[in-house]
Backbone as JSON, one array per atom type, in Angstrom:
{
  "sequence": "MPPPRPGGAGEPPAPAPGVAARALDPLPARIALPPPERPHRRVPPEARPLLWLVLLVGNPWAARLIIEWRYRLPRGDGPAGLMGALGEATLAGLGWPRWDVRPLRADHVAWWLAENARTVLFVVIAVALLRRLATPAFAPRRTHRVLAVIGASVTAAVLAAVGGVTTHVLTDSGMLRGVDLTSAVLGAISGALYCGFVVGVLLAWAAVRGPGPRRGGFPATRHGGG",
  "N": [[-56.55, -53.52, 52.31], [-55.33, -50.4, 50.97], [-54.86, -47.34, 52.85], [-56.7, -44.5, 51.99], [-55.7, -41.64, 49.66], [-54.91, -38.35, 50.78], [-56.76, -35.56, 50.01], [-58.57, -36.35, 48.48], [-60.02, -38.89, 46.01], [-59.67, -38.15, 43.64], [-58.19, -35.89, 42.94], [-55.08, -35.23, 41.65], [-51.92, -36.15, 42.83], [-49.65, -34.29, 44.79], [-46.79, -32.25, 44.01], [-43.35, -32.83, 44.54], [-41.74, -31.19, 47.19], [-39.17, -29.82, 46.54], [-39.22, -29.8, 43.8], [-41.42, -28.11, 43.05], [-40.6, -25.84, 44.47], [-38.38, -25.02, 42.59], [-37.97, -22.88, 40.15], [-38.49, -23.05, 36.46], [-35.39, -22.86, 34.66], [-34.56, -20.02, 32.26], [-34.6, -19.63, 28.66], [-31.42, -20.04, 26.99], [-29.69, -16.61, 26.05], [-29.77, -15.56, 22.85], [-27.4, -16.23, 20.22], [-25.34, -13.87, 18.78], [-24.03, -14.12, 15.49], [-21.35, -13.33, 14.25], [-20.64, -10.75, 11.64], [-20.39, -11.82, 8.66], [-16.91, -11.33, 6.95], [-15.64, -9.35, 4.44], [-14.41, -10.23, 1.3], [-10.88, -10.22, 0.53], [-9.66, -7.77, -1.13], [-8.03, -7.41, -4.35], [-6.63, -5.09, -4.82], [-5.83, -3.25, -2.44], [-7.33, -0.26, -1.02], [-5.36, 1.75, -0.38], [-3.34, 1.66, -2.29], [-4.38, 2.65, -4.59], [-4.11, 5.54, -4.85], [-1.08, 5.31, -5.71], [-1.46, 3.85, -8.29], [-2.76, 5.67, -10.0], [-0.75, 7.7, -9.84], [1.43, 6.8, -10.82], [0.27, 6.4, -13.4], [-0.53, 8.82, -14.47], [1.49, 10.56, -13.56], [3.84, 9.5, -14.19], [4.01, 8.84, -17.2], [5.33, 9.5, -20.6], [5.04, 12.56, -21.21], [4.45, 14.04, -18.9], [6.73, 13.4, -17.65], [8.94, 14.71, -19.11], [7.89, 17.77, -18.43], [8.1, 17.45, -15.61], [10.93, 17.58, -15.55], [11.86, 20.0, -16.81], [10.53, 21.79, -14.63], [12.1, 20.99, -12.69], [14.66, 22.21, -13.71], [13.98, 24.49, -13.23], [14.05, 25.63, -10.54], [15.13, 27.26, -7.73], [18.36, 27.96, -7.08], [21.17, 27.55, -4.7], [22.13, 29.34, -1.84], [20.59, 30.02, 1.24], [17.36, 30.52, 2.22], [15.75, 30.06, 0.06], [17.32, 28.65, -1.64], [17.52, 26.19, -0.35], [14.61, 25.52, -0.15], [14.21, 25.21, -2.9], [16.01, 22.84, -3.11], [14.67, 21.04, -1.56], [12.13, 21.22, -3.24], [13.28, 20.1, -5.72], [13.87, 17.62, -4.61], [11.5, 16.45, -4.03], [10.25, 16.45, -6.64], [11.97, 15.05, -7.82], [11.51, 12.32, -6.82], [8.67, 12.1, -7.28], [8.91, 11.64, -10.09], [10.25, 9.5, -10.58], [9.48, 6.91, -11.04], [8.92, 6.27, -14.04], [7.62, 5.65, -17.45], [7.49, 4.47, -20.47], [6.37, 4.2, -23.95], [7.75, 3.24, -26.23], [11.09, 3.02, -27.25], [13.37, 6.01, -27.79], [15.73, 5.5, -29.27], [17.23, 3.58, -31.2], [19.71, 2.3, -30.05], [19.12, 2.67, -27.05], [17.2, 0.57, -26.22], [17.91, -1.32, -24.01], [18.06, 0.46, -21.93], [15.45, 1.53, -22.0], [14.09, -0.68, -21.73], [14.79, -1.25, -18.89], [14.03, 1.21, -17.38], [11.25, 0.58, -17.7], [10.96, -1.98, -16.54], [11.6, -1.51, -14.07], [9.63, 0.47, -13.06], [7.47, -1.4, -13.46], [8.2, -3.2, -11.71], [8.26, -2.0, -9.17], [5.63, -1.1, -8.67], [4.29, -3.39, -8.53], [5.6, -4.72, -6.08], [5.02, -2.88, -4.31], [2.16, -2.91, -4.09], [1.75, -5.61, -3.31], [2.92, -5.25, -0.98], [1.2, -3.95, 0.55], [-1.15, -4.71, 0.26], [-0.35, -7.17, 1.99], [-0.23, -5.29, 4.38], [-2.93, -4.43, 4.81], [-4.42, -6.93, 5.61], [-6.22, -8.74, 7.99], [-5.17, -10.2, 9.72], [-2.46, -9.02, 9.99], [-2.75, -5.84, 9.98], [-1.71, -3.26, 11.14], [-1.55, -0.52, 14.08], [-3.41, 2.52, 13.88], [-1.61, 4.52, 14.48], [1.03, 3.23, 14.03], [0.82, 2.72, 11.28], [1.15, 5.08, 9.27], [4.1, 4.65, 9.28], [4.59, 2.1, 8.46], [3.52, 2.11, 5.98], [4.99, 3.91, 4.65], [7.52, 2.65, 4.89], [6.8, 0.42, 3.35], [6.69, 1.56, 0.81], [9.61, 2.45, 0.48], [10.89, 0.47, 0.56], [9.8, -1.32, -1.67], [10.54, 0.49, -3.55], [13.31, 0.34, -3.38], [13.93, -2.29, -4.22], [13.06, -2.24, -6.43], [14.86, -0.4, -7.7], [17.03, -1.89, -7.78], [16.38, -4.28, -9.62], [15.89, -2.98, -11.79], [18.25, -2.14, -12.62], [19.71, -4.65, -12.98], [18.25, -5.5, -14.97], [19.18, -3.92, -17.07], [21.75, -4.28, -17.18], [21.79, -7.32, -18.1], [20.42, -6.89, -20.54], [22.06, -5.19, -21.93], [23.63, -3.83, -24.79], [26.33, -2.9, -25.02], [26.2, -0.29, -24.46], [26.59, 0.24, -21.62], [29.36, 0.54, -21.3], [32.39, 1.16, -19.95], [31.22, 2.44, -18.07], [30.91, 3.22, -14.68], [29.85, 1.01, -12.77], [29.31, 0.79, -10.3], [28.69, 3.81, -8.98], [26.49, 3.79, -10.52], [24.63, 1.94, -9.31], [24.38, 3.17, -6.99], [23.51, 5.69, -7.54], [21.02, 4.87, -8.71], [19.93, 3.9, -6.27], [19.75, 5.79, -4.65], [17.79, 7.55, -6.1], [15.94, 5.87, -5.66], [15.01, 5.95, -3.26], [14.37, 8.59, -2.59], [11.95, 8.4, -4.26], [10.56, 6.42, -2.78], [10.04, 7.66, -0.52], [8.67, 9.93, -0.84], [6.5, 9.29, -2.61], [5.55, 7.1, -0.45], [4.79, 8.77, 1.65], [2.47, 10.14, 0.36], [0.91, 7.87, 0.33], [0.51, 6.84, 2.61], [-0.72, 9.2, 3.73], [-3.11, 9.23, 2.35], [-3.81, 6.56, 3.61], [-4.46, 6.75, 6.01], [-6.73, 8.36, 6.15], [-9.27, 7.03, 5.91], [-11.11, 4.37, 7.65], [-9.37, 1.41, 9.12], [-8.13, -1.64, 8.33], [-9.91, -5.0, 9.47], [-9.5, -5.96, 12.71], [-9.2, -9.08, 14.66], [-11.47, -9.13, 14.14], [-13.08, -7.37, 14.5], [-13.73, -3.96, 13.06], [-11.54, -1.52, 12.31], [-11.39, 2.07, 13.47], [-11.71, 5.28, 12.41], [-10.11, 6.75, 14.54], [-9.1, 5.11, 16.38], [-7.28, 2.07, 16.99], [-6.19, 0.15, 14.21]],
  "CA": [[-56.77, -52.35, 51.85], [-54.73, -49.2, 51.36], [-55.62, -46.2, 53.1], [-57.1, -43.64, 50.98], [-54.55, -40.68, 50.06], [-55.39, -37.43, 51.6], [-56.81, -34.83, 49.36], [-59.38, -37.05, 47.56], [-59.22, -39.88, 45.05], [-60.12, -37.38, 42.32], [-57.11, -35.15, 42.88], [-53.74, -35.55, 41.49], [-50.68, -36.13, 43.59], [-49.19, -33.06, 44.99], [-45.69, -32.37, 43.72], [-42.51, -32.63, 45.31], [-41.45, -29.58, 47.47], [-38.07, -29.33, 45.77], [-39.31, -29.54, 42.43], [-42.15, -26.85, 43.2], [-39.71, -24.5, 44.64], [-37.35, -24.66, 41.59], [-38.47, -22.33, 38.91], [-37.87, -23.45, 35.22], [-34.56, -21.8, 33.79], [-35.09, -19.35, 30.76], [-33.99, -20.03, 27.3], [-30.54, -18.96, 27.14], [-29.74, -15.65, 24.99], [-29.53, -15.94, 21.01], [-26.01, -15.86, 19.92], [-25.39, -13.33, 17.44], [-23.06, -14.62, 14.67], [-20.51, -11.86, 13.79], [-21.02, -10.44, 10.36], [-19.25, -12.23, 7.26], [-16.06, -10.72, 6.27], [-15.84, -9.08, 2.99], [-13.65, -10.66, 0.43], [-9.95, -9.47, 0.62], [-9.64, -6.99, -2.69], [-6.7, -7.6, -4.98], [-5.64, -3.76, -5.09], [-6.17, -2.19, -1.36], [-7.29, 1.3, -1.21], [-4.06, 2.58, 0.03], [-2.61, 1.34, -3.5], [-5.33, 3.31, -5.6], [-2.98, 6.82, -5.4], [0.02, 4.74, -6.46], [-1.74, 3.49, -9.81], [-3.24, 7.1, -10.6], [0.36, 8.62, -9.9], [2.2, 6.27, -11.97], [-0.28, 6.73, -14.85], [-0.58, 10.26, -14.63], [2.92, 11.67, -13.63], [5.17, 8.51, -15.0], [4.1, 8.96, -18.77], [6.64, 10.76, -20.9], [4.68, 13.91, -21.39], [4.47, 14.78, -17.87], [8.18, 13.34, -17.22], [9.63, 16.09, -19.29], [7.51, 18.54, -17.7], [8.81, 17.44, -14.41], [12.29, 17.74, -15.93], [11.77, 21.38, -17.03], [10.39, 22.34, -13.1], [13.34, 20.62, -11.76], [15.84, 23.11, -13.82], [13.76, 26.1, -13.06], [14.07, 26.01, -9.24], [15.99, 28.25, -7.28], [19.68, 27.17, -6.46], [22.18, 28.55, -3.83], [22.37, 29.58, -0.37], [19.86, 30.71, 1.95], [16.1, 29.82, 2.51], [15.48, 30.08, -1.53], [17.93, 27.41, -2.23], [16.9, 25.04, 0.91], [13.27, 25.15, -0.5], [14.75, 24.81, -4.22], [16.48, 21.68, -2.79], [13.41, 20.33, -1.35], [11.4, 20.74, -4.02], [13.83, 19.15, -6.48], [14.07, 15.98, -4.34], [9.98, 15.84, -4.49], [9.69, 16.3, -8.08], [12.82, 13.56, -8.24], [10.83, 11.12, -6.21], [7.51, 11.81, -8.05], [9.01, 11.27, -11.68], [10.96, 8.32, -10.85], [8.52, 5.74, -11.72], [8.8, 6.34, -15.22], [7.13, 4.22, -18.43], [7.2, 4.81, -22.15], [5.77, 2.9, -25.02], [8.68, 2.92, -27.05], [12.47, 3.7, -27.1], [13.59, 6.86, -28.71], [16.68, 5.54, -30.33], [17.53, 1.95, -31.24], [20.5, 2.03, -29.18], [18.57, 2.87, -25.85], [16.5, -0.16, -26.19], [18.22, -1.87, -23.03], [17.9, 1.5, -20.86], [14.03, 1.44, -22.03], [13.52, -1.8, -20.8], [15.07, -1.2, -17.54], [13.09, 1.79, -16.92], [9.82, 0.13, -17.38], [11.0, -2.98, -15.79], [11.89, -0.76, -12.75], [8.44, 0.69, -12.65], [6.47, -2.17, -13.14], [8.55, -4.15, -10.46], [7.99, -0.83, -8.22], [4.15, -0.96, -8.59], [4.02, -5.0, -8.4], [6.06, -5.0, -4.91], [4.17, -2.0, -3.65], [0.88, -3.35, -4.0], [1.93, -6.96, -2.69], [3.37, -4.97, 0.63], [0.16, -2.98, 0.65], [-1.92, -6.06, 0.53], [-0.07, -7.31, 3.33], [-0.64, -4.44, 5.44], [-4.25, -4.68, 4.9], [-5.07, -8.3, 5.66], [-6.66, -8.75, 9.33], [-3.86, -10.66, 10.77], [-1.69, -8.08, 10.42], [-3.51, -4.81, 10.4], [-1.1, -2.44, 12.09], [-2.52, 0.58, 14.32], [-3.25, 3.92, 12.83], [0.02, 5.17, 14.59], [1.94, 2.77, 13.2], [0.15, 2.61, 9.91], [2.06, 5.64, 8.59], [5.33, 4.31, 8.95], [4.49, 0.8, 7.85], [3.09, 2.59, 4.55], [6.27, 4.31, 3.94], [8.57, 1.52, 4.99], [6.8, -0.47, 2.02], [7.31, 2.27, -0.48], [10.7, 2.55, 0.39], [11.27, -1.36, 0.34], [9.48, -1.5, -3.25], [11.3, 1.19, -4.62], [14.62, -0.22, -3.48], [13.77, -3.45, -4.75], [12.86, -2.15, -8.01], [15.88, -0.21, -8.63], [18.34, -3.2, -7.98], [15.67, -4.99, -10.55], [16.09, -2.0, -13.24], [19.83, -2.0, -12.69], [19.93, -6.13, -13.52], [17.65, -5.52, -16.47], [19.96, -3.19, -17.76], [23.02, -5.2, -17.47], [21.56, -8.19, -18.79], [20.19, -6.68, -21.8], [23.11, -3.96, -22.14], [24.69, -4.31, -26.1], [27.44, -1.92, -25.19], [25.76, 1.33, -23.74], [27.38, 0.49, -20.22], [30.74, -0.24, -21.42], [32.98, 2.63, -19.36], [30.25, 3.14, -16.91], [31.08, 2.93, -13.5], [28.46, 0.37, -12.18], [28.92, 1.25, -8.33], [27.92, 4.77, -9.21], [25.39, 3.95, -11.4], [23.81, 1.6, -8.94], [24.06, 4.35, -6.15], [22.5, 6.7, -8.04], [19.49, 4.29, -9.01], [19.29, 3.72, -5.07], [19.24, 7.27, -4.24], [16.65, 8.06, -6.44], [14.54, 4.95, -5.13], [14.55, 6.46, -1.77], [13.49, 9.5, -2.68], [10.9, 7.94, -4.63], [9.99, 5.72, -1.61], [9.84, 8.55, 0.87], [7.62, 11.02, -1.15], [5.54, 8.38, -2.63], [5.18, 6.61, 0.67], [4.1, 9.83, 2.28], [1.15, 10.16, -0.12], [0.23, 6.78, 0.25], [0.38, 6.97, 4.15], [-1.83, 10.03, 3.98], [-4.4, 8.23, 1.89], [-4.37, 5.31, 4.23], [-5.02, 7.07, 7.22], [-7.84, 9.26, 5.8], [-10.45, 6.14, 6.09], [-10.98, 3.16, 8.46], [-8.19, 0.77, 8.7], [-8.59, -3.09, 8.27], [-10.33, -5.28, 11.06], [-8.35, -6.77, 13.7], [-9.61, -9.85, 15.66], [-12.9, -9.33, 14.07], [-13.77, -5.75, 14.83], [-13.57, -2.89, 12.28], [-10.94, -0.44, 12.71], [-11.91, 3.42, 13.73], [-10.55, 6.55, 12.33], [-9.39, 7.7, 15.64], [-8.52, 4.04, 16.91], [-6.35, 1.54, 16.33], [-6.61, -0.62, 13.17]],
  "C": [[-56.15, -51.28, 51.79], [-55.69, -47.98, 51.88], [-55.89, -45.21, 52.11], [-56.04, -42.27, 51.14], [-55.32, -39.22, 50.05], [-55.54, -36.44, 50.06], [-58.21, -35.2, 48.25], [-58.9, -37.97, 46.64], [-59.54, -39.22, 43.92], [-58.79, -36.6, 41.91], [-55.69, -35.86, 42.37], [-52.56, -35.23, 42.52], [-49.86, -34.9, 43.8], [-47.48, -33.51, 44.7], [-44.74, -32.24, 44.87], [-41.98, -31.4, 45.93], [-40.46, -29.18, 46.67], [-38.16, -29.13, 44.54], [-40.15, -28.62, 42.38], [-41.76, -25.59, 43.42], [-38.77, -24.1, 43.63], [-37.82, -24.02, 40.66], [-37.57, -22.99, 37.51], [-36.79, -22.36, 34.8], [-34.77, -21.16, 32.44], [-34.15, -19.7, 29.91], [-32.45, -19.28, 27.52], [-30.33, -17.85, 26.07], [-29.37, -16.14, 23.55], [-28.16, -15.5, 20.61], [-25.99, -15.6, 18.83], [-23.92, -13.57, 16.91], [-22.37, -13.43, 14.23], [-20.71, -11.88, 12.1], [-19.53, -11.12, 9.46], [-18.22, -11.21, 7.02], [-15.92, -10.38, 4.89], [-14.46, -10.02, 2.4], [-12.42, -9.58, 0.38], [-9.72, -8.89, -1.05], [-8.46, -7.35, -2.7], [-5.89, -6.24, -4.74], [-6.43, -2.92, -3.55], [-6.22, -0.84, -1.58], [-5.91, 2.17, -1.16], [-3.35, 2.4, -1.25], [-2.94, 2.21, -4.62], [-4.1, 4.77, -6.09], [-2.02, 6.29, -6.11], [-0.09, 4.79, -8.05], [-1.85, 4.71, -10.4], [-1.85, 7.85, -10.77], [1.21, 8.2, -11.21], [1.77, 6.63, -13.31], [-0.14, 8.13, -15.21], [0.81, 11.07, -14.71], [4.17, 10.72, -14.26], [4.96, 8.6, -16.28], [4.9, 10.03, -19.43], [6.38, 11.95, -21.11], [4.74, 14.57, -19.96], [6.1, 14.68, -17.07], [9.09, 14.51, -17.73], [9.13, 17.07, -18.96], [8.28, 18.99, -16.39], [10.39, 17.96, -14.28], [12.56, 19.41, -15.59], [11.46, 22.2, -15.62], [11.51, 22.27, -12.62], [14.51, 21.91, -12.05], [15.41, 24.78, -13.65], [13.88, 26.62, -11.42], [15.07, 26.57, -8.91], [17.37, 27.26, -6.67], [20.7, 28.33, -6.02], [21.67, 28.27, -2.5], [21.12, 30.3, 0.08], [18.8, 29.8, 1.68], [15.55, 29.59, 1.16], [15.96, 28.59, -1.83], [17.62, 26.16, -1.3], [15.44, 24.97, 0.24], [13.39, 24.71, -1.89], [15.02, 23.13, -4.0], [15.38, 20.62, -2.71], [12.3, 20.02, -2.6], [12.01, 20.17, -5.47], [13.7, 17.72, -6.1], [12.58, 15.4, -4.18], [9.59, 15.56, -5.85], [10.53, 15.22, -8.44], [12.04, 12.3, -7.88], [9.45, 10.72, -7.22], [7.65, 11.41, -9.59], [10.07, 10.12, -11.65], [10.53, 7.09, -11.0], [7.88, 6.17, -12.93], [8.34, 5.57, -16.3], [7.21, 5.43, -19.52], [6.84, 3.62, -22.93], [6.84, 2.45, -26.07], [10.02, 3.52, -26.96], [12.52, 4.88, -28.13], [14.37, 6.54, -29.7], [16.93, 4.03, -30.11], [18.55, 1.6, -30.21], [19.94, 2.11, -27.28], [17.27, 1.88, -25.59], [16.65, -0.92, -24.51], [17.75, -0.57, -21.79], [16.41, 1.87, -21.09], [13.83, 0.46, -21.35], [13.68, -1.7, -19.31], [14.3, -0.13, -16.96], [11.74, 1.12, -16.65], [9.76, -1.0, -16.63], [10.9, -2.45, -14.06], [10.35, -0.27, -12.0], [7.51, -0.35, -12.38], [6.8, -3.11, -11.79], [8.05, -3.01, -8.94], [6.46, -1.21, -7.94], [3.68, -2.3, -8.17], [4.38, -5.07, -6.82], [5.21, -4.08, -4.14], [2.92, -2.49, -3.18], [0.75, -4.87, -3.44], [2.06, -6.31, -1.14], [2.37, -4.63, 1.07], [-0.87, -4.06, 1.18], [-1.59, -6.67, 1.84], [-0.36, -6.64, 4.41], [-2.13, -4.46, 5.55], [-4.94, -5.85, 5.25], [-5.09, -7.95, 7.59], [-5.81, -9.49, 10.16], [-2.82, -10.12, 11.04], [-1.98, -6.64, 11.13], [-2.72, -3.89, 11.3], [-2.11, -1.24, 12.43], [-2.32, 1.5, 13.51], [-1.88, 4.52, 13.16], [1.02, 4.52, 13.9], [1.61, 2.42, 11.34], [0.96, 3.7, 8.83], [3.53, 5.11, 8.1], [5.4, 3.06, 8.31], [4.09, 1.16, 6.2], [4.48, 2.98, 3.86], [7.3, 3.46, 4.1], [8.34, 0.54, 3.54], [6.84, 0.16, 1.01], [8.44, 2.12, -0.72], [11.44, 1.3, -0.13], [11.1, -1.6, -1.1], [10.21, -0.85, -4.06], [12.74, 0.85, -4.53], [14.85, -1.31, -4.38], [13.81, -3.28, -6.01], [14.04, -1.46, -8.7], [16.74, -1.04, -8.61], [17.82, -3.87, -9.27], [16.18, -4.5, -11.89], [17.63, -2.25, -13.34], [20.36, -3.31, -13.43], [19.36, -6.31, -14.67], [18.5, -4.98, -17.28], [21.08, -3.87, -18.16], [22.75, -6.12, -17.73], [21.21, -8.15, -20.13], [21.07, -5.51, -22.49], [23.64, -4.67, -23.84], [25.83, -3.3, -26.11], [27.47, -0.56, -24.64], [26.47, 1.31, -22.44], [28.75, 0.25, -20.47], [31.53, 1.56, -21.14], [32.24, 3.29, -18.54], [30.52, 2.54, -15.7], [29.76, 2.14, -12.65], [28.11, 0.38, -10.83], [28.15, 2.75, -8.39], [26.84, 4.83, -9.83], [23.99, 3.32, -10.47], [23.41, 2.39, -7.5], [23.24, 5.3, -6.66], [20.92, 6.11, -8.25], [19.21, 4.35, -7.1], [18.89, 4.68, -4.67], [18.23, 7.81, -4.91], [15.31, 7.06, -6.04], [13.98, 5.52, -3.81], [13.86, 7.7, -1.77], [12.1, 9.53, -3.12], [9.95, 7.64, -3.57], [9.33, 6.72, -0.91], [8.57, 9.3, 0.3], [6.56, 10.25, -1.78], [4.65, 7.67, -1.35], [4.39, 7.8, 1.79], [2.67, 10.19, 1.6], [0.3, 9.07, 0.3], [-0.18, 6.63, 1.71], [-1.05, 8.14, 4.16], [-3.23, 9.39, 3.49], [-4.72, 7.01, 2.74], [-5.02, 5.78, 5.72], [-6.63, 8.16, 7.43], [-9.19, 8.42, 6.14], [-10.11, 4.94, 7.1], [-9.91, 1.9, 8.12], [-8.94, -0.7, 8.41], [-9.0, -3.81, 9.61], [-9.38, -5.9, 11.6], [-9.04, -7.5, 14.92], [-11.1, -9.83, 15.5], [-14.16, -7.98, 14.15], [-13.0, -4.82, 13.78], [-12.45, -1.76, 12.83], [-11.41, 0.87, 12.8], [-10.97, 4.42, 13.05], [-9.65, 6.96, 13.38], [-8.77, 6.38, 16.29], [-7.59, 3.33, 16.6], [-6.71, 0.53, 15.34], [-5.6, -1.54, 12.52]]
}
C-alpha cells in the first residue's frame, strides 16, 4: 500500500516550484494599423492655380489687355528701364498660354491650332508632372519642392512650345513660307522659358503653403520634409 501524500488526502498536489515562480506573460500590446491612404487625386492642389491662370489670363480678352500693358511699360536705361524689362518678361510669361475659340482670319487657322495645341500640351504635361511630384513614392522635401515645381513648369512649357511649332508646321498652308524656322523655334522656346519660370514660381508658392504629400506613411508638415 503506497504511503499517504503529505497535506492530506483531500488537498490537490502542490505545483512545481518552477511553474509557481514564473508569472504568466501579459498580452502583447494591440497593434495600431496605419490610417488608410486617401485616393490619389487626378488634379493635385498645386495644379489648380495653373488651371485658373490659363482660364482667366489666357482668354482672348485678357491676352489683349496684357499686350496693351506690355506696350505701356517704361523702356530705356536706369532703374525704370530695368523694372520695365522685368515687368514685360513677367507679363509675357503670364500671357504665353493663350487660347481662343475661333481664328480671326481664314488664313490663320494653322496658327490658331498651334496656339491652342501649345496651351493644351502645357496644361496636360504640367499636371502630369505635378501629379508625379505629389505621389508618396517621390514626394520631394519642402526645400526641394520649390525647385521641383519650377522645373516641372519649365519642362512642360518647353515641350509644349516644341509641340506647338510642330503643329503649326504640319497644318500650315503657306503662312510659314519665307519664315526662318530656326528663329521661330528659338522665339517659341524663349517665350516658353518665360512662362515656365513665372508660372512655376506661382505654382511653387502654392505648393509650399500647405503640407506636402505623405512620405513613408507619415504626412509631411509645413515646416518639415515632404
